[in-house]
Tab-separated table of C-alpha atoms in Angstrom:
chain	number	residue	atom	x	y	z
A	73	MET	CA	146.144	99.366	90.089
A	74	ILE	CA	143.869	96.489	91.031
A	75	LYS	CA	142.315	94.540	88.106
A	76	THR	CA	139.027	92.702	88.129
A	77	ASN	CA	136.395	91.447	85.725
A	78	VAL	CA	133.487	92.822	87.893
A	79	CYS	CA	133.009	95.658	90.387
A	80	ILE	CA	129.788	96.360	92.159
A	81	VAL	CA	129.222	99.924	93.535
A	82	GLY	CA	126.845	99.766	96.503
A	83	SER	CA	126.161	96.963	98.925
A	84	GLY	CA	122.489	97.374	99.780
A	85	PRO	CA	120.038	94.545	98.806
A	86	ALA	CA	120.450	95.002	95.096
A	87	GLY	CA	124.314	95.128	95.204
A	88	ALA	CA	124.508	92.414	97.813
A	89	SER	CA	122.261	90.060	95.733
A	90	THR	CA	124.430	90.723	92.641
A	91	SER	CA	127.434	89.693	94.691
A	92	LEU	CA	125.786	86.598	96.111
A	93	MET	CA	124.658	85.420	92.730
A	94	LEU	CA	128.074	86.016	91.229
A	95	SER	CA	129.593	83.878	93.950
A	96	LYS	CA	127.022	81.086	93.151
A	97	LEU	CA	128.226	81.366	89.520
A	98	LYS	CA	131.921	81.181	90.836
A	99	ILE	CA	132.763	84.606	89.551
A	100	ALA	CA	135.344	86.622	91.515
A	101	HIS	CA	134.469	90.338	91.970
A	102	PHE	CA	134.857	93.493	94.010
A	103	ILE	CA	132.031	95.265	95.884
A	104	ILE	CA	132.281	98.824	97.147
A	105	ASP	CA	130.296	100.796	99.716
A	106	LYS	CA	130.974	104.068	101.366
A	107	ALA	CA	129.559	102.661	104.627
A	108	VAL	CA	130.842	99.945	107.067
A	109	PHE	CA	128.351	97.284	107.923
A	110	PRO	CA	126.214	97.033	109.914
A	111	ARG	CA	124.880	100.400	108.900
A	112	ASP	CA	121.414	101.921	109.230
A	113	LYS	CA	119.199	102.801	106.281
A	114	THR	CA	115.871	104.593	106.392
A	115	CYS	CA	113.134	102.434	104.859
A	116	GLY	CA	109.651	101.320	105.529
A	117	ASP	CA	111.101	97.983	106.614
A	118	GLY	CA	108.589	95.691	104.757
A	119	LEU	CA	109.642	92.821	102.554
A	120	ILE	CA	107.370	91.226	99.935
A	121	LEU	CA	107.130	89.321	96.718
A	122	HIS	CA	110.516	89.428	94.903
A	123	ALA	CA	112.399	89.605	98.155
A	124	TYR	CA	111.180	86.072	98.940
A	125	LYS	CA	111.882	84.849	95.393
A	126	SER	CA	115.426	86.285	95.480
A	127	LEU	CA	116.186	84.706	98.846
A	128	LYS	CA	114.921	81.372	97.609
A	129	ILE	CA	117.115	81.548	94.500
A	130	LEU	CA	120.170	82.550	96.717
A	131	GLY	CA	119.464	79.632	99.141
A	132	LEU	CA	118.833	82.060	102.017
A	133	LEU	CA	114.967	81.832	102.529
A	134	GLU	CA	114.951	79.310	105.338
A	135	LYS	CA	117.716	81.056	107.233
A	136	PHE	CA	115.872	84.366	106.834
A	137	LEU	CA	112.613	82.907	108.138
A	138	LYS	CA	114.384	81.642	111.286
A	139	HIS	CA	116.266	84.924	111.934
A	140	PRO	CA	115.136	86.509	115.260
A	141	LYS	CA	115.308	90.094	113.828
A	142	PHE	CA	112.480	89.405	111.332
A	143	ILE	CA	108.792	88.802	111.798
A	144	HIS	CA	106.206	87.643	109.277
A	145	SER	CA	102.543	87.940	108.441
A	146	LYS	CA	100.009	86.294	106.141
A	147	LYS	CA	97.959	89.488	105.607
A	148	ILE	CA	98.190	93.098	104.400
A	149	LYS	CA	95.205	95.411	104.571
A	150	LEU	CA	94.991	98.556	102.383
A	151	HIS	CA	92.408	100.951	103.921
A	152	ILE	CA	90.826	103.244	101.263
A	153	LYS	CA	87.986	104.778	103.301
A	154	ASP	CA	86.143	103.963	106.553
A	155	LYS	CA	85.146	100.202	106.074
A	156	LEU	CA	86.291	100.094	102.464
A	157	ASN	CA	89.543	98.178	102.178
A	158	ILE	CA	91.420	95.568	100.234
A	159	GLN	CA	92.904	92.647	102.104
A	160	PHE	CA	95.812	90.640	100.505
A	161	ARG	CA	96.395	87.328	102.261
A	162	GLU	CA	98.249	84.176	101.688
A	163	SER	CA	96.521	80.862	101.057
A	164	GLU	CA	96.434	78.398	104.038
A	165	GLU	CA	99.296	76.229	102.827
A	166	ARG	CA	101.750	79.155	102.577
A	167	GLU	CA	103.536	80.990	105.378
A	168	MET	CA	103.579	84.693	104.727
A	169	VAL	CA	102.829	87.569	102.316
A	170	ILE	CA	104.990	90.153	104.097
A	171	SER	CA	107.929	90.249	106.489
A	172	TYR	CA	109.271	93.036	108.595
A	173	GLY	CA	112.753	93.862	109.791
A	174	LYS	CA	114.974	96.953	110.065
A	175	ARG	CA	117.290	97.543	107.189
A	176	ILE	CA	120.288	97.617	109.502
A	177	TYR	CA	119.680	93.923	110.186
A	178	PHE	CA	118.468	92.871	106.795
A	179	ASP	CA	121.370	94.480	104.933
A	180	GLU	CA	123.788	92.958	107.307
A	181	PHE	CA	122.150	89.588	106.994
A	182	LEU	CA	122.942	89.649	103.304
A	183	VAL	CA	126.437	91.005	103.667
A	184	LYS	CA	127.370	88.303	106.182
A	185	GLU	CA	126.660	85.723	103.438
A	186	PHE	CA	129.349	87.090	101.134
A	187	SER	CA	131.795	84.504	99.794
A	188	GLU	CA	135.296	84.707	101.270
A	189	LYS	CA	136.588	82.962	98.067
A	190	TYR	CA	134.970	85.111	95.381
A	191	THR	CA	134.032	88.474	97.045
A	192	THR	CA	136.541	91.270	97.893
A	193	CYS	CA	134.854	93.939	99.967
A	194	GLU	CA	136.031	97.577	99.889
A	195	PHE	CA	133.805	99.060	102.635
A	196	GLY	CA	134.104	102.554	104.148
A	197	ASN	CA	135.610	103.871	100.975
A	198	ALA	CA	133.423	105.937	98.604
A	199	VAL	CA	133.825	106.240	94.850
A	200	LYS	CA	135.277	109.509	93.905
A	201	LYS	CA	135.710	109.208	90.134
A	202	LEU	CA	134.815	106.956	87.188
A	203	GLU	CA	136.847	107.009	83.898
A	204	GLU	CA	136.108	105.007	80.787
A	205	VAL	CA	139.189	103.603	79.021
A	206	SER	CA	139.741	101.114	76.216
A	207	GLU	CA	140.411	98.225	78.740
A	208	GLY	CA	137.398	98.946	80.892
A	209	ILE	CA	136.397	101.468	83.592
A	210	ILE	CA	138.808	102.890	86.136
A	211	ILE	CA	137.273	103.478	89.522
A	212	THR	CA	139.081	105.909	91.777
A	213	LEU	CA	138.219	105.590	95.453
A	214	LYS	CA	138.294	108.335	98.179
A	215	ASP	CA	141.590	107.084	99.491
A	216	GLY	CA	143.186	107.122	96.067
A	217	LYS	CA	142.926	103.360	95.378
A	218	GLN	CA	142.142	102.577	91.825
A	219	ILE	CA	140.306	99.540	90.415
A	220	LEU	CA	140.164	98.665	86.675
A	221	THR	CA	137.069	96.622	85.914
A	222	LYS	CA	135.812	95.068	82.675
A	223	VAL	CA	132.165	95.721	83.846
A	224	ILE	CA	130.698	97.858	86.587
A	225	VAL	CA	127.365	97.393	88.301
A	226	GLY	CA	125.577	100.506	89.644
A	227	ALA	CA	123.857	99.476	92.813
A	228	ASP	CA	124.352	102.873	94.463
A	229	GLY	CA	120.788	103.890	94.845
A	230	ILE	CA	118.508	106.855	93.999
A	231	GLN	CA	121.431	109.355	93.563
A	232	SER	CA	123.599	106.752	91.657
A	233	LEU	CA	126.966	108.100	90.613
A	234	VAL	CA	127.336	105.234	88.170
A	235	SER	CA	124.092	106.215	86.433
A	236	LYS	CA	124.940	109.977	86.421
A	237	LYS	CA	128.329	109.278	84.922
A	238	LEU	CA	127.508	106.632	82.351
A	239	THR	CA	123.871	107.540	81.332
A	240	ASN	CA	123.669	111.250	82.183
A	241	TYR	CA	120.269	110.536	83.730
A	242	LYS	CA	118.799	113.260	86.023
A	243	PRO	CA	116.274	112.051	88.630
A	244	ASP	CA	112.680	112.969	87.601
A	245	LYS	CA	110.674	114.189	90.586
A	246	SER	CA	107.461	113.149	88.806
A	247	LYS	CA	108.722	109.587	88.936
A	248	MET	CA	109.707	109.512	92.550
A	249	SER	CA	108.112	109.277	96.018
A	250	THR	CA	109.269	111.002	99.127
A	251	PHE	CA	108.665	109.526	102.628
A	252	ILE	CA	109.491	110.121	106.172
A	253	SER	CA	109.768	107.392	108.781
A	254	ALA	CA	110.226	107.039	112.520
A	255	TYR	CA	110.115	104.188	115.115
A	256	PHE	CA	107.758	103.951	118.117
A	257	LYS	CA	107.371	101.637	121.002
A	258	ASN	CA	104.342	100.991	123.265
A	259	VAL	CA	101.908	101.264	120.443
A	260	ALA	CA	98.525	99.884	121.583
A	261	LEU	CA	96.400	97.201	119.983
A	262	MET	CA	98.639	96.096	117.146
A	263	PRO	CA	97.369	92.956	115.432
A	264	LEU	CA	98.538	89.730	117.136
A	265	ASP	CA	99.108	88.219	113.632
A	266	ASN	CA	101.410	91.044	112.586
A	267	GLU	CA	98.968	92.242	109.955
A	268	ALA	CA	100.363	95.229	107.871
A	269	GLU	CA	98.224	98.361	108.079
A	270	ILE	CA	98.331	100.755	105.053
A	271	ARG	CA	95.993	103.769	104.790
A	272	LEU	CA	95.243	106.072	101.903
A	273	TYR	CA	94.811	109.730	102.947
A	274	TYR	CA	94.069	112.774	100.891
A	275	LYS	CA	95.601	116.223	101.441
A	276	LYS	CA	95.218	117.903	98.089
A	277	MET	CA	96.860	114.701	96.817
A	278	PRO	CA	97.004	111.022	97.776
A	279	LEU	CA	99.323	110.205	100.769
A	280	PHE	CA	100.228	106.664	101.822
A	281	PHE	CA	100.470	105.912	105.532
A	282	TYR	CA	102.187	102.706	106.727
A	283	LEU	CA	102.090	101.128	110.120
A	284	PHE	CA	104.412	98.122	110.154
A	285	PRO	CA	105.106	96.040	113.290
A	286	LEU	CA	108.697	95.104	114.139
A	287	PRO	CA	110.423	92.734	116.508
A	288	ASN	CA	110.692	93.837	120.226
A	289	ASN	CA	107.189	95.385	120.028
A	290	GLU	CA	108.430	98.332	117.979
A	291	VAL	CA	106.586	99.927	115.028
A	292	ASN	CA	107.726	101.698	111.890
A	293	VAL	CA	105.437	104.683	110.998
A	294	THR	CA	105.819	105.994	107.455
A	295	LEU	CA	103.979	108.757	105.417
A	296	GLY	CA	104.663	109.927	101.854
A	297	GLY	CA	103.582	110.458	98.314
A	298	ASN	CA	104.722	111.599	94.928
A	299	THR	CA	107.671	114.023	95.143
A	300	LYS	CA	106.673	116.408	92.539
A	301	SER	CA	103.030	116.661	93.965
A	302	LEU	CA	104.318	117.162	97.420
A	303	LEU	CA	106.365	120.214	96.332
A	304	LYS	CA	103.548	121.514	94.251
A	305	ASN	CA	101.063	121.338	97.051
A	306	ASP	CA	103.568	122.579	99.660
A	307	ILE	CA	102.905	119.553	101.924
A	308	ASN	CA	104.870	119.201	105.117
A	309	LEU	CA	105.047	115.381	105.705
A	310	LYS	CA	106.107	115.703	109.396
A	311	LYS	CA	103.146	118.023	110.120
A	312	GLU	CA	100.826	115.718	108.340
A	313	VAL	CA	102.005	112.452	109.972
A	314	LEU	CA	101.949	114.033	113.490
A	315	SER	CA	98.271	115.120	112.709
A	316	ILE	CA	97.344	111.541	111.838
A	317	LEU	CA	98.994	110.168	115.008
A	318	GLU	CA	97.322	112.801	117.212
A	319	SER	CA	93.862	113.207	115.834
A	320	ASN	CA	92.878	110.481	113.306
A	321	ALA	CA	90.142	108.283	114.738
A	322	ASP	CA	91.498	105.115	113.235
A	323	VAL	CA	95.039	105.646	114.381
A	324	ALA	CA	95.384	108.111	117.280
A	325	PHE	CA	94.068	105.755	120.062
A	326	LYS	CA	96.947	103.386	119.335
A	327	PHE	CA	99.506	106.160	119.995
A	328	LYS	CA	98.217	107.740	123.264
A	329	LYS	CA	100.986	106.085	125.326
A	330	ALA	CA	103.434	105.440	122.535
A	331	GLU	CA	106.989	106.700	122.701
A	332	GLN	CA	109.009	107.771	119.622
A	333	ILE	CA	112.440	106.263	119.260
A	334	GLY	CA	114.775	108.598	117.385
A	335	SER	CA	113.922	111.291	114.913
A	336	TRP	CA	111.879	111.478	111.758
A	337	ARG	CA	113.980	110.678	108.702
A	338	GLY	CA	113.369	111.264	105.038
A	339	TRP	CA	114.109	109.014	102.071
A	340	GLY	CA	113.164	108.613	98.410
A	341	ILE	CA	111.814	105.855	96.170
A	342	PRO	CA	112.476	106.169	92.402
A	343	TYR	CA	110.166	104.420	89.893
A	344	HIS	CA	111.629	105.820	86.652
A	345	TYR	CA	112.331	102.419	85.096
A	346	LYS	CA	111.976	102.768	81.240
A	347	GLN	CA	112.962	106.478	81.349
A	348	GLN	CA	116.653	105.788	81.337
A	349	LYS	CA	119.262	103.367	80.106
A	350	VAL	CA	119.793	100.519	82.555
A	351	CYS	CA	122.721	99.008	80.631
A	352	GLY	CA	125.375	99.965	78.083
A	353	ASN	CA	128.992	99.584	77.205
A	354	ARG	CA	130.586	97.891	80.287
A	355	PHE	CA	127.831	98.855	82.782
A	356	LEU	CA	124.629	97.502	84.257
A	357	LEU	CA	122.259	99.210	86.712
A	358	VAL	CA	120.229	97.432	89.487
A	359	GLY	CA	117.661	98.323	92.042
A	360	ASP	CA	117.019	101.984	92.792
A	361	ALA	CA	119.786	103.071	90.433
A	362	ALA	CA	117.635	101.539	87.649
A	363	GLY	CA	114.312	103.042	89.106
A	364	LEU	CA	112.795	99.592	89.695
A	365	ALA	CA	110.648	100.371	92.849
A	366	ASN	CA	106.942	99.704	92.644
A	367	ALA	CA	105.123	102.917	92.226
A	368	PHE	CA	101.968	101.956	94.029
A	369	TYR	CA	103.059	100.031	97.115
A	370	LYS	CA	106.491	101.644	97.253
A	371	GLU	CA	108.590	98.570	97.613
A	372	GLY	CA	112.043	98.438	95.996
A	373	VAL	CA	114.072	95.909	97.964
A	374	GLY	CA	112.638	92.806	96.329
A	375	THR	CA	112.798	94.203	92.818
A	376	GLY	CA	116.338	95.357	93.626
A	377	MET	CA	117.406	91.932	94.721
A	378	MET	CA	115.879	90.125	91.747
A	379	SER	CA	117.541	92.643	89.308
A	380	GLY	CA	120.855	91.903	91.005
A	381	ILE	CA	120.331	88.144	90.312
A	382	ILE	CA	119.386	88.772	86.643
A	383	CYS	CA	122.419	91.115	86.487
A	384	ALA	CA	124.854	88.448	87.715
A	385	GLN	CA	123.505	85.934	85.256
A	386	LYS	CA	124.093	88.444	82.416
A	387	ILE	CA	127.652	89.211	83.559
A	388	ALA	CA	128.407	85.453	83.465
A	389	ASN	CA	127.381	85.543	79.783
A	390	CYS	CA	129.549	88.562	79.219
A	391	ILE	CA	132.633	86.925	80.721
A	392	ARG	CA	131.998	83.645	78.861
A	393	GLU	CA	131.716	85.468	75.480
A	394	ASP	CA	134.316	88.156	76.475
A	395	ASN	CA	131.847	90.696	75.299
A	396	PHE	CA	130.918	93.838	77.299
A	397	SER	CA	129.526	95.913	74.548
A	398	SER	CA	126.260	97.940	74.554
A	399	GLU	CA	124.725	95.514	71.959
A	400	PHE	CA	125.531	92.443	73.978
A	401	MET	CA	124.072	94.075	77.203
A	402	LEU	CA	120.669	94.700	75.589
A	403	SER	CA	119.331	91.293	76.602
A	404	TYR	CA	119.601	92.440	80.218
A	405	LYS	CA	116.978	95.053	79.591
A	406	LYS	CA	114.761	92.407	78.005
A	407	ASP	CA	115.229	90.174	81.020
A	408	LEU	CA	114.229	92.929	83.443
A	409	ASP	CA	111.167	93.684	81.243
A	410	LYS	CA	110.088	90.052	81.367
A	411	GLU	CA	110.352	89.963	85.110
A	412	PHE	CA	108.994	93.321	86.089
A	413	SER	CA	107.441	95.305	83.265
A	414	LYS	CA	103.871	94.221	83.615
A	415	MET	CA	103.836	94.685	87.315
A	416	LEU	CA	105.485	98.098	87.267
A	417	ILE	CA	103.107	99.367	84.482
A	418	VAL	CA	100.075	98.139	86.493
A	419	SER	CA	101.394	99.696	89.678
A	420	GLU	CA	102.002	103.091	88.175
A	421	PHE	CA	98.529	103.032	86.628
A	422	ALA	CA	97.021	102.251	89.963
A	423	LEU	CA	98.942	105.142	91.483
A	424	LYS	CA	97.596	107.475	88.913
A	425	MET	CA	94.062	106.371	89.558
A	426	THR	CA	94.413	107.277	93.272
A	427	ALA	CA	94.514	110.927	92.266
A	428	PHE	CA	90.797	110.678	91.254
A	429	LYS	CA	89.464	109.956	94.700
A	430	GLY	CA	85.828	109.138	93.869
A	431	MET	CA	86.602	107.154	90.788
A	432	PHE	CA	89.325	105.127	92.652
A	433	ARG	CA	86.985	104.378	95.624
A	434	GLY	CA	84.247	103.295	93.181
A	435	PHE	CA	86.719	101.041	91.358
A	436	VAL	CA	87.829	99.441	94.541
A	437	LYS	CA	84.348	98.899	95.785
A	438	PHE	CA	83.289	97.309	92.562
A	439	SER	CA	86.336	95.092	92.039
A	440	LYS	CA	87.319	94.316	95.660
A	441	LYS	CA	86.387	90.630	95.460
A	442	ILE	CA	88.036	90.143	92.176
A	443	ILE	CA	91.347	91.779	93.152
A	444	GLU	CA	91.426	89.773	96.432
A	445	LYS	CA	90.873	86.502	94.639
A	446	LYS	CA	93.415	87.147	91.859
A	447	ALA	CA	95.974	88.536	94.319
A	448	VAL	CA	96.713	85.037	95.812
A	449	LYS	CA	97.855	83.774	92.387
A	450	MET	CA	99.776	86.948	91.630
A	451	ILE	CA	101.551	86.817	94.955
A	452	LYS	CA	102.583	83.177	94.472
A	453	SER	CA	103.976	83.800	90.993
A	454	ARG	CA	106.295	86.601	92.181
A	455	SER	CA	107.420	85.160	95.511
A	456	TYR	CA	108.414	81.794	96.959
């Protein structure tokens, strides 16, 4: 049996950031993923706010900005109705407010930075079983290999096995969004400055439509909304997104000669933070496993990465004090609250407001200038 102080389950951005920060702290660890990298991952492919902050802390921001597989923009425009919109932009002295890149490239970018000295990768080998014992947690892998760890990090996403086993949490569809995405090429009249295009549509409920540019003149098209409401209203996302691409006056003309690359793929975004335990005896959860995605603008990569950094710092304290108890872990939750709580509460409130179409439009119209002015400071405080 292999013995280690730390084992991370999942090597997406949250798990990878945990690993990278542990290496900066000179802590040896294992990281497990059922996939072999590079591997594809369905996503909206946008990176904002805490993604930049995390990359800067990890010492990877400059390298990321120079990478040919990622492009960047100083503006995001959220279209509410006709000419009513909110534009989020960077100040003149700063470079970007959003970056785009396929997850197959971004996740590989992070994994390639793993430390040969401190990181042992167990890729292509899924976790089959977890067992709590007095010395720690025994992880049994698909091939029968066993790892005994003093602390386990659940970075295994929306259907987290670590969360299910150690917290008994069951995903709540009212605190989850469901999306479908597909790639297109030859999309006409995309902004020269890579401006993100987000549109709010109503079909018995609010739906969010994303049009994100990518390198090589490709585009990521995404549509989705609250999972429980989608089921309640019997909404077919593929049917709705095709209708937008074919007949919506603001969008359809861009897709007349466009060619779809690959099929439509579905994915989920959990924003159930505060509904479940994110830490306990010998375990910590990060990223989607902890429900840390933003409810309104649906981004979970940055919050996942930052939670991984906070998690690694907590683990360093655990090892130093040789204390992995539930009581000692509680400060991790407090650190997450300090970093994310206000933002996540506001984002969920904003999402709830969108259900009241007239009220939401009136609020945006009245407060547009205030929001756009305050956004610059907010973006700076949560990014680079």
